[in-house]
Structure formats: C-alpha cells, structure tokens
Coordinates of C-alpha atoms in Angstrom, one line a residue:
X1399 CA 58.6 71.7 86.9
X1400 CA 61.9 72.7 88.5
X1401 CA 64.5 74.5 86.5
X1402 CA 67.6 72.4 85.6
X1403 CA 66.6 69.5 87.8
X1404 CA 69.5 67.1 88.8
X1405 CA 69.3 63.8 90.8
X1406 CA 71.9 63.3 93.5
X1407 CA 73.1 60.4 95.6
X1408 CA 75.5 60.7 98.6
X1409 CA 78.6 60.4 96.4
X1410 CA 77.4 63.2 94.0
X1411 CA 76.5 65.5 96.9
X1412 CA 79.9 65.1 98.6
X1413 CA 81.6 65.8 95.3
X1414 CA 79.4 68.8 94.7
X1415 CA 80.1 70.2 98.2
X1416 CA 83.9 69.7 97.8
X1417 CA 83.9 71.3 94.4
X1418 CA 81.9 74.3 95.5
X1419 CA 83.9 74.6 98.7
X1420 CA 87.1 74.8 96.6
X1421 CA 85.5 77.4 94.2
X1422 CA 84.4 79.5 97.2
X1423 CA 87.9 79.8 98.5
X1424 CA 89.1 80.6 95.0
X1425 CA 86.4 83.3 95.0
X1426 CA 87.9 84.6 98.2
X1427 CA 91.2 85.1 96.4
X1428 CA 89.2 86.8 93.6
X1429 CA 87.8 89.2 96.2
X1430 CA 91.3 90.0 97.3
X1431 CA 92.2 90.7 93.7
X1432 CA 89.3 93.1 93.3
X1433 CA 90.3 94.8 96.5
X1434 CA 93.9 95.1 95.3
X1435 CA 92.9 96.5 91.9
X1436 CA 90.8 99.1 93.6
X1437 CA 93.6 100.1 95.9
X1438 CA 96.1 100.2 93.1
X1439 CA 93.8 102.3 91.0
X1440 CA 93.1 104.7 93.9
X1441 CA 96.9 105.2 94.5
X1442 CA 97.4 105.9 90.8
X1443 CA 94.7 108.5 90.8
X1444 CA 96.0 110.1 93.9
X1445 CA 99.5 110.5 92.3
X1446 CA 98.0 113.0 89.9
X1447 CA 94.9 114.2 91.9
X1448 CA 96.1 117.8 91.4
X1449 CA 95.5 117.4 87.7
X1450 CA 91.9 116.3 88.1
X1451 CA 89.0 118.7 88.4
X1452 CA 87.1 116.9 91.2
X1453 CA 87.1 114.0 93.6
X1454 CA 84.3 112.0 91.9
X1455 CA 87.0 110.1 90.0
X1456 CA 87.7 108.2 93.3
X1457 CA 84.2 106.8 93.4
X1458 CA 85.1 103.8 91.2
X1459 CA 88.3 102.7 93.1
X1460 CA 86.4 103.1 96.4
X1461 CA 83.6 101.0 95.1
X1462 CA 86.1 98.3 93.9
X1463 CA 87.7 98.3 97.4
X1464 CA 84.3 97.9 99.1
X1465 CA 83.2 95.2 96.7
X1466 CA 86.4 93.3 97.2
X1467 CA 86.0 93.3 101.0
X1468 CA 82.4 92.2 100.7
X1469 CA 83.3 89.4 98.3
X1470 CA 85.9 88.1 100.8
X1471 CA 83.4 88.0 103.6
X1472 CA 80.5 86.5 101.5
X1473 CA 82.7 83.8 100.0
X1474 CA 84.4 82.9 103.3
X1475 CA 80.9 82.4 104.8
X1476 CA 79.8 80.4 101.7
X1477 CA 82.9 78.2 101.9
X1478 CA 82.1 77.4 105.6
X1479 CA 78.5 76.4 104.7
X1480 CA 79.8 74.1 102.0
X1481 CA 82.2 72.5 104.3
X1482 CA 79.5 71.9 107.0
X1483 CA 77.1 70.5 104.4
X1484 CA 79.3 67.3 104.4
X1485 CA 78.0 66.8 108.0
X1486 CA 74.1 67.0 108.2
X1487 CA 74.3 67.7 111.9
X1488 CA 76.4 70.8 111.3
X1489 CA 74.5 71.9 108.3
X1490 CA 71.2 72.2 110.3
X1491 CA 72.3 75.4 112.0
X1492 CA 72.9 77.1 108.6
X1493 CA 69.6 76.0 107.0
X1494 CA 67.3 78.8 108.4
X1495 CA 69.5 81.5 107.0
X1496 CA 70.5 80.0 103.7
X1497 CA 67.7 81.3 101.6
X1498 CA 68.4 84.8 102.8
X1499 CA 72.1 84.4 102.2
X1500 CA 71.4 83.2 98.6
X1501 CA 69.2 86.3 98.0
X1502 CA 72.1 88.5 99.3
X1503 CA 74.5 86.7 96.9
X1504 CA 72.2 87.4 94.0
X1505 CA 72.0 91.1 94.9
X1506 CA 75.8 91.2 95.4
X1507 CA 76.4 89.5 91.9
X1508 CA 74.1 92.2 90.4
X1509 CA 76.2 95.0 92.1
X1510 CA 79.4 93.3 90.9
X1511 CA 78.2 93.3 87.3
X1512 CA 77.2 97.0 87.7
X1513 CA 80.7 97.7 89.0
X1514 CA 82.2 96.1 85.9
X1515 CA 80.0 98.2 83.6
X1516 CA 81.1 101.3 85.5
X1517 CA 84.7 100.4 84.8
X1518 CA 83.9 100.7 81.1
X1519 CA 81.7 103.8 81.1
X1520 CA 83.5 106.0 83.7
X1521 CA 86.1 106.8 80.9
X1522 CA 83.6 109.4 79.6
X1523 CA 83.5 111.6 82.8
X1524 CA 87.2 111.0 83.4
X1525 CA 87.9 112.6 80.0
X1526 CA 86.2 115.9 81.1
X1527 CA 87.8 115.7 84.5
X1528 CA 91.2 115.5 83.0
X1529 CA 90.5 118.3 80.5
X1530 CA 89.5 120.8 83.1
X1531 CA 92.1 119.7 85.6
X1532 CA 95.0 120.0 83.1
X1533 CA 93.8 123.3 81.9
X1534 CA 93.7 124.6 85.5
X1535 CA 97.0 123.1 86.3
X1536 CA 98.7 124.7 83.3
X1537 CA 97.6 128.1 84.4
X1538 CA 99.3 127.6 87.8
X1539 CA 102.6 126.3 86.2
X1540 CA 104.3 129.6 86.7
X1541 CA 103.2 130.1 90.4
X1542 CA 106.3 128.5 91.9
X1543 CA 106.3 131.1 94.8
X1544 CA 102.6 130.8 95.6
X1545 CA 101.7 128.6 98.6
X1546 CA 99.5 125.7 97.6
X1547 CA 100.5 126.0 94.0
X1548 CA 104.3 125.8 94.1
X1549 CA 104.2 122.0 93.4
X1550 CA 102.3 122.3 90.1
X1551 CA 105.3 123.0 87.9
X1552 CA 107.1 119.8 89.2
X1553 CA 103.9 117.8 88.8
X1554 CA 103.3 118.9 85.2
X1555 CA 106.9 118.4 84.2
X1556 CA 107.1 114.9 85.7
X1557 CA 103.8 114.0 84.0
X1558 CA 104.9 115.3 80.6
X1559 CA 108.1 113.4 80.8
X1560 CA 106.5 110.2 82.1
X1561 CA 103.6 110.2 79.6
X1562 CA 105.6 111.6 76.7
X1563 CA 103.0 114.3 76.1
X1564 CA 102.8 118.1 75.9
X1565 CA 100.0 120.4 76.8
X1566 CA 96.3 119.6 77.2
X1567 CA 95.2 118.9 73.7
X1568 CA 98.7 119.5 72.1
X1569 CA 101.8 121.5 72.5
X1570 CA 100.2 124.7 71.2
X1571 CA 98.2 125.0 74.4
X1572 CA 101.3 126.4 76.0
X1573 CA 101.3 129.3 73.5
X1574 CA 98.0 130.5 75.0
X1575 CA 99.0 130.9 78.6
X1576 CA 101.9 132.6 80.5
X1577 CA 103.9 129.8 81.9
X1578 CA 107.0 131.8 82.9
X1579 CA 106.8 133.5 86.3
X1580 CA 107.0 137.4 86.4
X1581 CA 109.9 136.9 88.8
X1582 CA 112.1 135.8 85.9
X1583 CA 111.1 138.5 83.4
X1584 CA 113.0 141.7 82.8
X1585 CA 110.2 144.2 82.4
X1586 CA 112.7 146.9 81.2
X1587 CA 113.4 144.8 78.1
X1588 CA 111.6 145.8 74.9
X1589 CA 110.7 142.2 73.9
X1590 CA 109.0 141.6 77.3
X1591 CA 107.1 144.9 77.0
X1592 CA 106.0 144.2 73.5
X1593 CA 104.8 140.7 74.3
X1594 CA 102.9 141.9 77.4
X1595 CA 101.4 144.8 75.5
X1596 CA 100.3 142.6 72.6
X1597 CA 97.4 141.0 74.4
X1598 CA 94.5 142.4 76.5
X1599 CA 95.2 140.2 79.5
X1600 CA 98.7 141.6 79.9
X1601 CA 100.3 138.2 79.9
X1602 CA 103.7 137.3 78.7
X1603 CA 102.8 134.9 75.8
X1604 CA 105.3 133.2 73.6
X1605 CA 105.5 130.4 71.0
X1606 CA 107.4 128.1 73.4
X1607 CA 106.9 125.1 75.6
X1608 CA 108.5 123.9 78.9
X1609 CA 111.6 121.7 78.7
X1610 CA 109.6 118.6 79.7
X1611 CA 107.9 118.7 76.3
X1612 CA 111.2 117.9 74.6
X1613 CA 111.6 114.5 73.0
X1614 CA 115.1 113.1 74.0
X1615 CA 115.0 110.7 71.0
X1616 CA 115.1 113.6 68.5
X1617 CA 118.5 113.9 66.7
X1618 CA 118.2 117.7 66.7
X1619 CA 118.7 119.8 69.8
X1620 CA 115.4 120.6 71.3
X1621 CA 113.6 123.6 69.8
X1622 CA 111.3 124.8 72.6
X1623 CA 111.4 128.6 72.1
X1624 CA 110.4 130.6 69.0
X1625 CA 108.9 127.4 67.6
X1626 CA 106.9 129.3 64.9
X1627 CA 109.8 131.5 63.9
X1628 CA 111.6 129.9 60.9
X1629 CA 114.4 132.5 60.8
X1630 CA 115.4 131.8 64.4
X1631 CA 117.0 128.5 63.5
X1632 CA 119.1 127.2 60.6
X1633 CA 117.3 125.0 58.1
X1634 CA 114.1 125.1 60.0
X1635 CA 110.5 125.3 58.8
X1636 CA 107.9 124.7 61.5
X1637 CA 105.2 123.8 58.9
X1638 CA 107.2 120.9 57.5
X1639 CA 109.8 120.2 60.2
X1640 CA 109.4 117.1 62.3
X1641 CA 109.2 118.9 65.7
X1642 CA 111.3 117.5 68.4
X1643 CA 108.6 118.0 71.1
X1644 CA 105.9 115.5 72.0
X1645 CA 102.9 116.1 69.8
X1646 CA 100.4 114.1 71.8
X1647 CA 98.3 116.0 74.3
X1648 CA 98.5 114.9 78.0
X1649 CA 94.7 114.5 78.2
X1650 CA 94.8 111.8 75.6
X1651 CA 97.9 110.2 77.1
X1652 CA 96.5 110.0 80.6
X1653 CA 93.1 109.0 79.3
X1654 CA 94.7 106.1 77.4
X1655 CA 96.6 105.1 80.5
X1656 CA 93.7 105.2 83.0
X1657 CA 91.2 104.1 80.4
X1658 CA 93.3 101.0 79.6
X1659 CA 93.6 100.3 83.3
X1660 CA 89.8 100.6 83.8
X1661 CA 89.1 98.3 80.8
X1662 CA 91.4 95.7 82.3
X1663 CA 89.8 95.9 85.7
X1664 CA 86.4 95.8 84.1
X1665 CA 87.2 92.5 82.3
X1666 CA 88.6 91.0 85.5
X1667 CA 85.5 92.0 87.5
X1668 CA 83.3 90.4 84.8
X1669 CA 85.2 87.2 85.2
X1670 CA 84.9 87.4 89.0
X1671 CA 81.2 88.0 88.6
X1672 CA 80.9 84.8 86.5
X1673 CA 82.7 82.9 89.3
X1674 CA 80.4 84.4 91.9
X1675 CA 77.3 83.3 89.9
X1676 CA 78.8 79.8 89.6
X1677 CA 79.3 79.4 93.3
X1678 CA 75.9 80.8 94.1
X1679 CA 74.3 78.2 91.7
X1680 CA 76.5 75.5 93.3
X1681 CA 75.3 76.5 96.8
X1682 CA 71.7 76.5 95.6
X1683 CA 72.1 72.9 94.4
X1684 CA 73.6 71.9 97.7
X1685 CA 70.7 73.5 99.6
X1686 CA 68.0 72.0 97.4
X1687 CA 69.6 68.5 97.3
X1688 CA 69.8 68.3 101.1
X1689 CA 66.2 69.6 101.5
X1690 CA 64.7 66.9 99.3
X1691 CA 66.3 63.7 100.8
X1692 CA 64.0 60.8 100.2
X1693 CA 64.7 59.7 103.8
X1694 CA 66.0 62.6 105.9
X1695 CA 67.1 60.0 108.5
X1696 CA 69.4 58.3 106.0
X1697 CA 72.2 60.6 104.6
X1698 CA 72.9 58.1 101.8
X1699 CA 69.4 58.3 100.3
X1700 CA 68.8 60.0 96.9
X1701 CA 67.6 63.5 96.4
X1702 CA 67.0 66.2 93.8
X1703 CA 68.6 69.6 93.3
X1704 CA 67.6 72.6 91.2
X1705 CA 68.3 76.2 90.5
X1706 CA 64.7 77.2 90.8
X1707 CA 61.9 75.1 92.3
X1708 CA 59.6 76.2 89.5
X1709 CA 60.0 77.6 86.0
X1710 CA 61.2 81.1 85.5
X1711 CA 57.7 82.3 84.5
X1712 CA 56.1 80.6 87.5
X1713 CA 58.8 82.0 89.9
X1714 CA 58.3 85.5 88.5
X1715 CA 54.5 85.2 88.9
X1716 CA 54.9 84.0 92.5
X1717 CA 57.2 87.0 93.3
X1718 CA 54.7 89.5 91.8
X1719 CA 51.8 87.9 93.7
X1720 CA 53.7 88.2 97.0
X1721 CA 54.6 91.8 96.3
X1722 CA 50.9 92.6 95.5
X1723 CA 49.8 90.8 98.7
X1724 CA 52.3 92.8 100.7
X1725 CA 51.1 96.0 99.2
X1726 CA 47.4 95.1 100.0
X1727 CA 48.5 94.2 103.6
X1728 CA 50.1 97.6 104.0
X1729 CA 47.0 99.4 102.7
X1730 CA 44.8 97.5 105.1
X1731 CA 47.1 98.2 108.0
X1732 CA 47.1 102.0 107.2
X1733 CA 43.3 101.9 106.8
X1734 CA 43.0 100.3 110.3
X1735 CA 45.2 102.9 111.9
X1736 CA 43.2 105.7 110.3
X1737 CA 40.0 104.3 111.6
X1738 CA 41.4 104.0 115.1
X1739 CA 42.6 107.6 114.9
X1740 CA 39.1 108.8 113.8
X1741 CA 37.4 106.9 116.6
X1742 CA 39.8 108.3 119.2

C-alpha cells in the first residue's frame, strides 16, 4: 500500500507541476536569503574578529553561505524538471536521474535542518570564544605603540560605545589589568611608584575605566577614575551611588547581539527547510504520477502519485535488505580475490 496515495488526471498533474514549479523558484529566492544571511553574519563577525579567541566562529557563516549556494542550484534544477514535466517528450530525458536527484534533495534537507540546529547551539562555544578573546584584547589595550596590537584600543573603545558595555564580565575587570601605557606614566611620581609596588606583577593598577565605559545619559559628569574612593568626589558613595558607567559586561552584550542574530537565522533556516521538504514531496508526486499513467501513449489518461511506493515499515525493510545484500556481495568479492591471490 503506497503512502499518501493520490489519483491524478491531466488537469491535476498540470496544476501540480505549475504549483511546484512556482514553489521551486520561490525556494531559489530562499536559497539567496540563506546565502545573504551567512554573508552578513560573516561580515559582522569579521568586524570584531580581534576580540574572538579563534576562527572556529566562522564555521557557521561559511556553512550558511555554502548551503545557500547549493539550495540555489538544486532548486533551479528542480524548477526546470517541473517545467519540462508539462511536456512528456521533454520529461523523458530527466527520468533516469530523477530518483538520484530526489535522494540528494532528502540528504540536502537533512543537512539544512542540521544547519538550523547549529544556529541555536553554537551560542555555547561562542560564549567561551568571546570570554577569552575579550580578556586577551583588554590586556593589549595599552599597547598602542606595539605593531600588530596598536589597533586594539580603538577596537575596544568603539565596541564599548556601540554595545553600551564595560569590561568582560563587568566594569571591575579594568581594575585588574594595566590599561594605561607606561609611555604616559611618570615613574618619578610617588603615586605611580606606590601603585606599581603594590602588586607582584609590577603593573600600574587603578580603580578606573577607559572613557568609552561612560554612560552619556548620566546627569552627573563621568566618574571613571578613583571609582571606589568616596572622598575623591562630593556627595559620592560607590556602594549606593548609581554609577555613570555601563554596568553590563561586553561578553554578555556581544553574546546577546550575536545570539539573537543566530536565533533569527535559525528560525529562517527552519522555514526554508520546510519549503525544501514541500518541493521535494511535490516533485516526488510529479515523478510517480507520470510513471503510473494507465496509458503511457495517452497523456490525458489517469495515474496515481505517492510519497512512498510502500509503507514506511516496508520501505525501511527493503532498504535494510539491500544494505545487507550489498554487504554480503562485498564479502564474497573479497573472498574471491583472496582465493585468487592464494592460487597465484
């Protein structure tokens, strides 16, 4: 018993072919959309690649670009087949390769669904990539005269301004590193000597943050130095005062931005996958309905179409039997080759 059997006449077959043809070209545009999303995501990651610990984060956008290109090719070919199915004389040339093409479409749909799942789960490794990348970038903030690192200050300042964030986890991360270059320190000053001598690493640490951490919406002038010294400012208590620097860490801000982008892309890829499954089913109905014409010489005769020629259980059993027979055939062939080698 065929799965989801449908009877067709010429009118229904023509309508089916036209509908699936239209859906295929709509799927081509969906492939362009997947490609564009992958390209946009890659560009956004490259903008801040210095703040990411490795290049593995580019795997997902590269995969989206590849899947988008493949989708365009597959759907354009499927649209051509649907168009030619309206003319039996043209459809004959596609008939031998159609089953293989349908199997390729099924595999592609599975990969597309896997790509959608990756969009949702890649947030986890991205979190660790951002944490390590930001920590490393903050250490190089002061190296404005070092070749290869002189851009890091500008990159971090622009990021903190754009994402309205400060530090890695929070603004206090800046207290734990020296972010002012030695070039701008007066080593003869007592304060500088005391600060450098107060820690084993010999770094100039202070309770302050870069200017890019300041919140311009705050009514009070930005307090970015001596942030924990209540006596340094009038009517100020850092325990209770609403600080006028961004409290959110940049790791969470960037993760929210990229994570939201990946979730949106994931949802769109799921919808594209559903469209791809629909056109694959439509093409299977076209193939099966044209293969079962009551009178192949008469294009107007009735026919039957299905998704599977047998039930799911019977189809699965047939596939397993074929795989077992192929395995036995391989063993027999290897045994024959071994016997020949022994005789020689």
